Amino acid sequence: MRQFNEDTLTDAVVARLKEVDNPRFKQIMTSAIKHLHGFAREVQLTEEEWFEGIKFLTAVGQKCDDKRQEFILLSDVLGLSMMVVALNHKTIPGATEATVLGPFFAHGAPEFDYGADLREGATLKGEDTWVTGRVLSIDCKAIPNAVLDIWQAKADGVYDVQEAKAEFELRGRVKANAKGEYAFKSYKPKFYSVPIDGPVGEFIRASGNHHMRPAHMHAIVSAPGYQPVITHVFVEGDPFLDGDAVFAVKDSLIGKYKKVSSAEEAKKLGMPNPFLRLDWDFRLAPEAGVKARKVIAPSDAVA
Ligand code: BEZ
Ligand code: FE
C-alpha cells in the first residue's frame, strides 16, 4: 500500500499494528494514533506548529533527570494525572479520596513512631503543628500498624528532593500504632508554585494561568489487607483551593488547622505554646483483589 492522503493515512498507520501480540498495547497505540491524527486534522496543524511541538517535548525530556520529572509535571498541569486517578480510583463510599501523586515522592524516607518530630533537621521553620488521627476501615474500625508516607514542601515552597542535598526534610514513614493511631510534629504547609523554570512553566505562562498549588501535606497510607491510598490533606481557607494548578483538590480532603493555646497540652505533647493541631483520620477500603496504585519517584523513570 502506498500513496496516502489525509483521509487514508490513519488507517494505514493503524494497520501496521496488525502483528502486535499484546492486545492492550495494540488497543492503546491504535487509539493514540487515531487521536493524534484527528488532532492534527482538527487544528489543520502546520509544519511550523508541528516543529514547535517537537521542540517543546524535546525540552521537557531534556529537563528530566533522576530528581526532576518534567513529563509528570506536564501530565499534572494538563489534568492527565488527575484523569488517570479518576479513572482508576473511583472513591469507595467511606474511603479517603485519592489524588495526584506529584513529582516529589521519594523512596527510602526515614521511619518514625507515634509522636515523632518530622521538623528535626529542618532548615526553615514554620507554624508548629501536631498532626494526629487514626487509620480506619470504611466501617470505622481501627486498622493496626498502618504506615503513612508523609511529605510536604518547606516554608519556601520547595521540596527537599528539589535541592542538591542528601537529607530528607519534612518527610517520613510514620508508623501508626496497634490501635490505628498516628501522630507526628510538623509545620503547617504553605501554598507554593509548581516548578516554572522549565518548559512546563513556559506553557503555564503562555496559557495565562497561575502556577500555584494550595497548601497541602502528601500522604500515602497503606496497611496489609487494604487498598493503599495516595492522597493529600489540604489546608482550609487556602487562597488557591479553587484553581489548583494540577486540578487535585477534593472537598473531602480539606483539613482544619486549629490553634491550641494551652500550656498543659503543649507540655504534654512536647509542643510550643501556642501550637496548631490537625486531627485527620484516613479510611482505607479493603484490598479485594484491587491492583495497588504504583508509587513512582522521578528516579524510577530514569533508566
Ligand atoms: C506536588 O504536590 O508536590 C506537586 C504535584 C503536581 C505538580 C507539582 C507538584
Ligand atoms: Fe505537593
Short mmCIF file of C-alpha atoms and ligand atoms in Angstrom, two decimals:
data_model
loop_
_atom_site.label_atom_id
_atom_site.label_comp_id
_atom_site.label_asym_id
_atom_site.label_seq_id
_atom_site.Cartn_x
_atom_site.Cartn_y
_atom_site.Cartn_z
CA MET A 1 0.00 0.00 0.00
CA ARG A 2 1.22 3.46 -0.84
CA GLN A 3 0.03 6.91 -1.81
CA PHE A 4 -1.78 8.02 1.35
CA ASN A 5 -3.67 11.24 1.88
CA GLU A 6 -5.15 12.82 4.99
CA ASP A 7 -8.22 10.60 4.71
CA THR A 8 -6.44 7.26 4.26
CA LEU A 9 -3.24 7.71 6.26
CA THR A 10 -4.66 6.98 9.72
CA ASP A 11 -5.98 3.54 8.76
CA ALA A 12 -2.67 2.71 7.06
CA VAL A 13 -0.68 3.56 10.20
CA VAL A 14 -3.06 1.61 12.44
CA ALA A 15 -2.81 -1.37 10.05
CA ARG A 16 0.93 -1.56 10.79
CA LEU A 17 -0.04 -2.76 14.28
CA LYS A 18 -1.75 -5.88 12.93
CA GLU A 19 1.02 -8.26 14.02
CA VAL A 20 1.21 -6.87 17.57
CA ASP A 21 0.66 -9.69 20.08
CA ASN A 22 -0.07 -7.66 23.16
CA PRO A 23 -3.77 -6.73 22.82
CA ARG A 24 -3.61 -3.90 25.35
CA PHE A 25 -0.59 -2.31 23.65
CA LYS A 26 -2.41 -2.63 20.33
CA GLN A 27 -5.54 -1.01 21.74
CA ILE A 28 -3.63 1.89 23.31
CA MET A 29 -1.48 2.59 20.25
CA THR A 30 -4.43 2.34 17.85
CA SER A 31 -6.33 4.90 19.88
CA ALA A 32 -3.27 7.13 20.33
CA ILE A 33 -2.62 7.19 16.56
CA LYS A 34 -6.27 7.92 15.77
CA HIS A 35 -6.43 10.75 18.30
CA LEU A 36 -3.08 12.24 17.22
CA HIS A 37 -4.10 12.23 13.57
CA GLY A 38 -7.56 13.52 14.47
CA PHE A 39 -5.99 16.35 16.45
CA ALA A 40 -3.71 17.32 13.55
CA ARG A 41 -6.67 17.28 11.16
CA GLU A 42 -8.92 19.23 13.54
CA VAL A 43 -6.47 22.11 14.01
CA GLN A 44 -5.00 21.77 10.49
CA LEU A 45 -1.53 21.58 12.05
CA THR A 46 1.15 23.48 10.12
CA GLU A 47 4.74 22.25 9.81
CA GLU A 48 5.97 25.16 11.96
CA GLU A 49 3.48 24.23 14.68
CA TRP A 50 4.47 20.57 14.45
CA PHE A 51 8.11 21.57 14.92
CA GLU A 52 7.24 23.85 17.87
CA GLY A 53 5.60 20.82 19.48
CA ILE A 54 8.70 18.70 18.80
CA LYS A 55 10.93 21.38 20.34
CA PHE A 56 8.65 21.65 23.39
CA LEU A 57 8.64 17.89 24.03
CA THR A 58 12.40 17.77 23.50
CA ALA A 59 12.84 20.49 26.12
CA VAL A 60 10.54 18.61 28.51
CA GLY A 61 12.69 15.50 28.13
CA GLN A 62 15.92 17.42 28.50
CA LYS A 63 14.68 18.90 31.78
CA CYS A 64 14.23 15.42 33.28
CA ASP A 65 16.78 13.66 35.42
CA ASP A 66 16.65 11.33 38.40
CA LYS A 67 15.24 14.15 40.55
CA ARG A 68 13.22 16.25 38.15
CA GLN A 69 10.31 14.77 36.21
CA GLU A 70 9.11 17.43 33.81
CA PHE A 71 6.91 14.91 31.94
CA ILE A 72 4.98 14.12 35.13
CA LEU A 73 4.65 17.86 35.73
CA LEU A 74 3.33 18.28 32.19
CA SER A 75 0.86 15.46 32.77
CA ASP A 76 -0.19 17.15 36.03
CA VAL A 77 -0.85 20.60 34.58
CA LEU A 78 -2.69 19.12 31.58
CA GLY A 79 -5.01 17.33 34.02
CA LEU A 80 -3.93 13.94 32.64
CA SER A 81 -2.64 12.75 36.01
CA MET A 82 -5.94 13.53 37.71
CA MET A 83 -7.84 11.96 34.80
CA VAL A 84 -5.91 8.73 35.33
CA VAL A 85 -6.56 8.90 39.10
CA ALA A 86 -10.28 9.49 38.46
CA LEU A 87 -10.49 6.55 36.03
CA ASN A 88 -8.61 4.11 38.23
CA HIS A 89 -9.54 5.11 41.76
CA LYS A 90 -13.26 5.57 41.94
CA THR A 91 -13.95 6.52 45.51
CA ILE A 92 -15.40 3.70 47.53
CA PRO A 93 -18.01 5.23 49.89
CA GLY A 94 -16.40 5.94 53.23
CA ALA A 95 -12.82 5.67 51.95
CA THR A 96 -10.36 8.56 51.80
CA GLU A 97 -10.28 10.00 48.29
CA ALA A 98 -7.21 9.61 46.14
CA THR A 99 -5.50 12.49 44.46
CA VAL A 100 -2.39 13.28 42.45
CA LEU A 101 0.96 11.75 43.48
CA GLY A 102 3.02 14.64 42.10
CA PRO A 103 6.67 14.53 41.13
CA PHE A 104 8.23 14.80 44.58
CA PHE A 105 7.63 11.43 46.17
CA ALA A 106 10.93 9.75 47.18
CA HIS A 107 11.67 6.19 48.21
CA GLY A 108 13.51 5.40 51.40
CA ALA A 109 12.30 8.12 53.77
CA PRO A 110 13.21 7.56 57.44
CA GLU A 111 10.75 5.72 59.70
CA PHE A 112 9.08 7.40 62.64
CA ASP A 113 7.00 6.14 65.56
CA TYR A 114 3.99 7.73 67.19
CA GLY A 115 4.64 11.35 68.19
CA ALA A 116 7.93 11.70 66.25
CA ASP A 117 9.24 15.03 65.09
CA LEU A 118 9.42 15.47 61.31
CA ARG A 119 10.74 19.01 61.89
CA GLU A 120 14.09 17.65 63.09
CA GLY A 121 16.89 18.98 60.93
CA ALA A 122 14.52 21.32 59.10
CA THR A 123 16.39 24.22 57.52
CA LEU A 124 13.36 26.54 57.63
CA LYS A 125 10.84 26.99 60.40
CA GLY A 126 7.07 27.12 60.00
CA GLU A 127 4.00 27.08 62.21
CA ASP A 128 4.40 24.18 64.63
CA THR A 129 1.70 21.60 64.14
CA TRP A 130 0.69 18.42 65.94
CA VAL A 131 -0.79 16.16 63.27
CA THR A 132 -2.80 13.27 64.64
CA GLY A 133 -5.62 10.88 63.85
CA ARG A 134 -6.45 7.29 63.11
CA VAL A 135 -6.25 4.89 60.21
CA LEU A 136 -9.65 3.25 59.90
CA SER A 137 -11.53 0.84 57.68
CA ILE A 138 -14.56 2.15 55.79
CA ASP A 139 -16.76 0.80 58.59
CA CYS A 140 -14.71 2.86 61.06
CA LYS A 141 -12.74 0.02 62.67
CA ALA A 142 -9.16 0.76 63.67
CA ILE A 143 -6.54 -0.71 61.31
CA PRO A 144 -3.46 -1.67 63.31
CA ASN A 145 0.09 -0.93 62.18
CA ALA A 146 -0.58 1.13 59.08
CA VAL A 147 2.25 3.14 57.54
CA LEU A 148 1.82 6.75 56.47
CA ASP A 149 4.34 8.02 53.96
CA ILE A 150 4.27 11.77 54.54
CA TRP A 151 5.93 14.59 52.60
CA GLN A 152 5.43 18.30 52.23
CA ALA A 153 7.22 21.38 50.95
CA LYS A 154 9.38 23.54 53.20
CA ALA A 155 8.29 27.05 54.17
CA ASP A 156 9.84 28.40 50.96
CA GLY A 157 7.59 26.13 48.88
CA VAL A 158 10.44 23.85 47.82
CA TYR A 159 10.63 20.10 48.48
CA ASP A 160 13.76 18.57 49.97
CA VAL A 161 14.28 16.46 46.83
CA GLN A 162 14.36 19.58 44.66
CA GLU A 163 17.59 20.62 46.35
CA ALA A 164 21.09 19.28 45.84
CA LYS A 165 21.42 17.91 49.36
CA ALA A 166 21.13 14.36 50.57
CA GLU A 167 18.96 14.76 53.67
CA PHE A 168 15.23 14.29 53.71
CA GLU A 169 13.27 17.13 55.25
CA LEU A 170 9.61 17.18 56.39
CA ARG A 171 9.31 13.68 55.05
CA GLY A 172 8.98 10.31 56.72
CA ARG A 173 7.28 6.96 57.01
CA VAL A 174 5.15 7.33 60.12
CA LYS A 175 4.02 4.09 61.75
CA ALA A 176 0.56 4.04 63.28
CA ASN A 177 0.21 2.03 66.49
CA ALA A 178 -1.77 -1.15 67.14
CA LYS A 179 -4.90 0.95 67.78
CA GLY A 180 -4.57 2.64 64.41
CA GLU A 181 -3.45 5.93 65.95
CA TYR A 182 -0.71 8.07 64.50
CA ALA A 183 0.81 11.40 65.45
CA PHE A 184 3.76 13.50 64.41
CA LYS A 185 5.10 17.01 64.71
CA SER A 186 5.47 19.05 61.56
CA TYR A 187 4.80 22.52 60.19
CA LYS A 188 1.59 23.83 58.70
CA PRO A 189 2.04 23.53 54.91
CA LYS A 190 2.06 26.69 52.80
CA PHE A 191 0.88 27.21 49.24
CA TYR A 192 3.64 27.06 46.65
CA SER A 193 4.39 27.28 42.98
CA VAL A 194 4.89 24.20 40.83
CA PRO A 195 8.33 24.38 39.18
CA ILE A 196 8.16 27.03 36.45
CA ASP A 197 11.83 27.25 35.45
CA GLY A 198 11.33 24.75 32.62
CA PRO A 199 9.18 24.27 29.52
CA VAL A 200 6.07 23.46 31.57
CA GLY A 201 6.45 26.85 33.26
CA GLU A 202 6.59 28.45 29.81
CA PHE A 203 3.41 26.63 28.88
CA ILE A 204 1.64 27.81 32.06
CA ARG A 205 2.68 31.41 31.40
CA ALA A 206 1.52 31.14 27.79
CA SER A 207 -1.85 29.87 28.98
CA GLY A 208 -2.29 32.90 31.26
CA ASN A 209 -2.97 30.81 34.33
CA HIS A 210 -1.29 30.93 37.71
CA HIS A 211 1.12 28.21 38.77
CA MET A 212 0.19 27.77 42.40
CA ARG A 213 -0.82 24.74 44.40
CA PRO A 214 -2.90 25.23 47.55
CA ALA A 215 -1.10 24.28 50.77
CA HIS A 216 -1.15 20.55 51.40
CA MET A 217 0.54 17.64 53.05
CA HIS A 218 1.02 14.48 50.97
CA ALA A 219 0.23 11.05 52.39
CA ILE A 220 0.36 7.50 51.10
CA VAL A 221 -1.40 5.35 53.65
CA SER A 222 -1.04 1.60 53.48
CA ALA A 223 -1.83 -1.43 55.62
CA PRO A 224 -1.90 -5.16 54.88
CA GLY A 225 -5.27 -6.26 53.50
CA TYR A 226 -6.31 -2.74 52.45
CA GLN A 227 -6.00 -0.67 49.29
CA PRO A 228 -3.29 1.93 49.82
CA VAL A 229 -4.40 5.48 49.15
CA ILE A 230 -2.28 8.24 47.63
CA THR A 231 -3.80 11.43 48.90
CA HIS A 232 -3.34 14.95 50.29
CA VAL A 233 -4.66 16.92 53.22
CA PHE A 234 -5.30 20.49 52.09
CA VAL A 235 -5.45 23.50 54.41
CA GLU A 236 -8.88 25.02 55.00
CA GLY A 237 -9.02 28.65 53.92
CA ASP A 238 -6.10 28.45 51.49
CA PRO A 239 -6.47 31.08 48.73
CA PHE A 240 -5.62 28.59 45.96
CA LEU A 241 -8.11 25.82 46.78
CA ASP A 242 -10.06 26.94 43.71
CA GLY A 243 -7.71 26.89 40.76
CA ASP A 244 -5.07 24.35 41.86
CA ALA A 245 -2.50 24.26 39.03
CA VAL A 246 -2.86 20.46 38.86
CA PHE A 247 -6.63 20.04 39.50
CA ALA A 248 -6.11 17.84 42.58
CA VAL A 249 -8.38 19.42 45.21
CA LYS A 250 -11.26 17.39 46.63
CA ASP A 251 -13.68 18.85 49.16
CA SER A 252 -13.32 15.76 51.34
CA LEU A 253 -9.58 16.36 51.71
CA ILE A 254 -9.66 19.81 53.32
CA GLY A 255 -8.48 19.83 56.94
CA LYS A 256 -8.71 22.41 59.71
CA TYR A 257 -5.51 23.53 61.42
CA LYS A 258 -6.81 24.60 64.82
CA LYS A 259 -4.89 26.85 67.18
CA VAL A 260 -4.32 25.35 70.64
CA SER A 261 -3.39 27.71 73.47
CA SER A 262 -2.77 25.52 76.48
CA ALA A 263 0.50 25.33 78.36
CA GLU A 264 -0.55 21.97 79.79
CA GLU A 265 -1.43 20.46 76.39
CA ALA A 266 1.73 21.87 74.82
CA LYS A 267 3.88 20.38 77.58
CA LYS A 268 2.16 17.00 77.32
CA LEU A 269 2.83 16.79 73.57
CA GLY A 270 6.24 18.46 73.60
CA MET A 271 4.97 21.37 71.52
CA PRO A 272 5.50 25.12 71.95
CA ASN A 273 2.55 27.09 73.29
CA PRO A 274 0.50 28.01 71.31
CA PHE A 275 0.62 25.44 68.50
CA LEU A 276 -1.60 24.20 65.68
CA ARG A 277 -3.34 20.87 65.63
CA LEU A 278 -4.63 18.91 62.66
CA ASP A 279 -6.95 16.00 63.51
CA TRP A 280 -7.28 13.81 60.46
CA ASP A 281 -8.49 10.24 60.04
CA PHE A 282 -7.65 8.21 56.94
CA ARG A 283 -10.08 5.49 55.84
CA LEU A 284 -8.93 2.58 53.70
CA ALA A 285 -11.04 0.31 51.53
CA PRO A 286 -10.48 -3.46 51.67
CA GLU A 287 -8.00 -4.83 49.15
CA ALA A 288 -10.46 -7.23 47.48
CA GLY A 289 -8.24 -8.08 44.53
CA VAL A 290 -7.68 -4.47 43.51
CA LYS A 291 -4.31 -3.77 41.91
CA ALA A 292 -2.34 -1.34 44.05
CA ARG A 293 -1.60 2.07 42.59
CA LYS A 294 2.03 2.38 41.53
CA VAL A 295 4.06 4.87 43.53
CA ILE A 296 6.57 6.44 41.18
CA ALA A 297 9.55 8.55 42.18
CA PRO A 298 11.32 10.61 39.48
CA SER A 299 14.34 8.28 39.74
CA ASP A 300 12.11 5.30 38.76
CA ALA A 301 11.52 6.86 35.35
CA VAL A 302 15.22 7.14 34.51
CA ALA A 303 16.73 4.00 33.01
C1 BEZ B 1 3.05 18.32 44.47
O1 BEZ B 1 2.06 18.41 45.13
O2 BEZ B 1 4.09 18.04 45.06
C2 BEZ B 1 3.00 18.57 43.02
C3 BEZ B 1 2.03 17.96 42.26
C4 BEZ B 1 1.99 18.19 40.92
C5 BEZ B 1 2.91 19.04 40.33
C6 BEZ B 1 3.87 19.66 41.10
C7 BEZ B 1 3.90 19.43 42.46
FE FE B 2 2.96 18.93 46.95
#
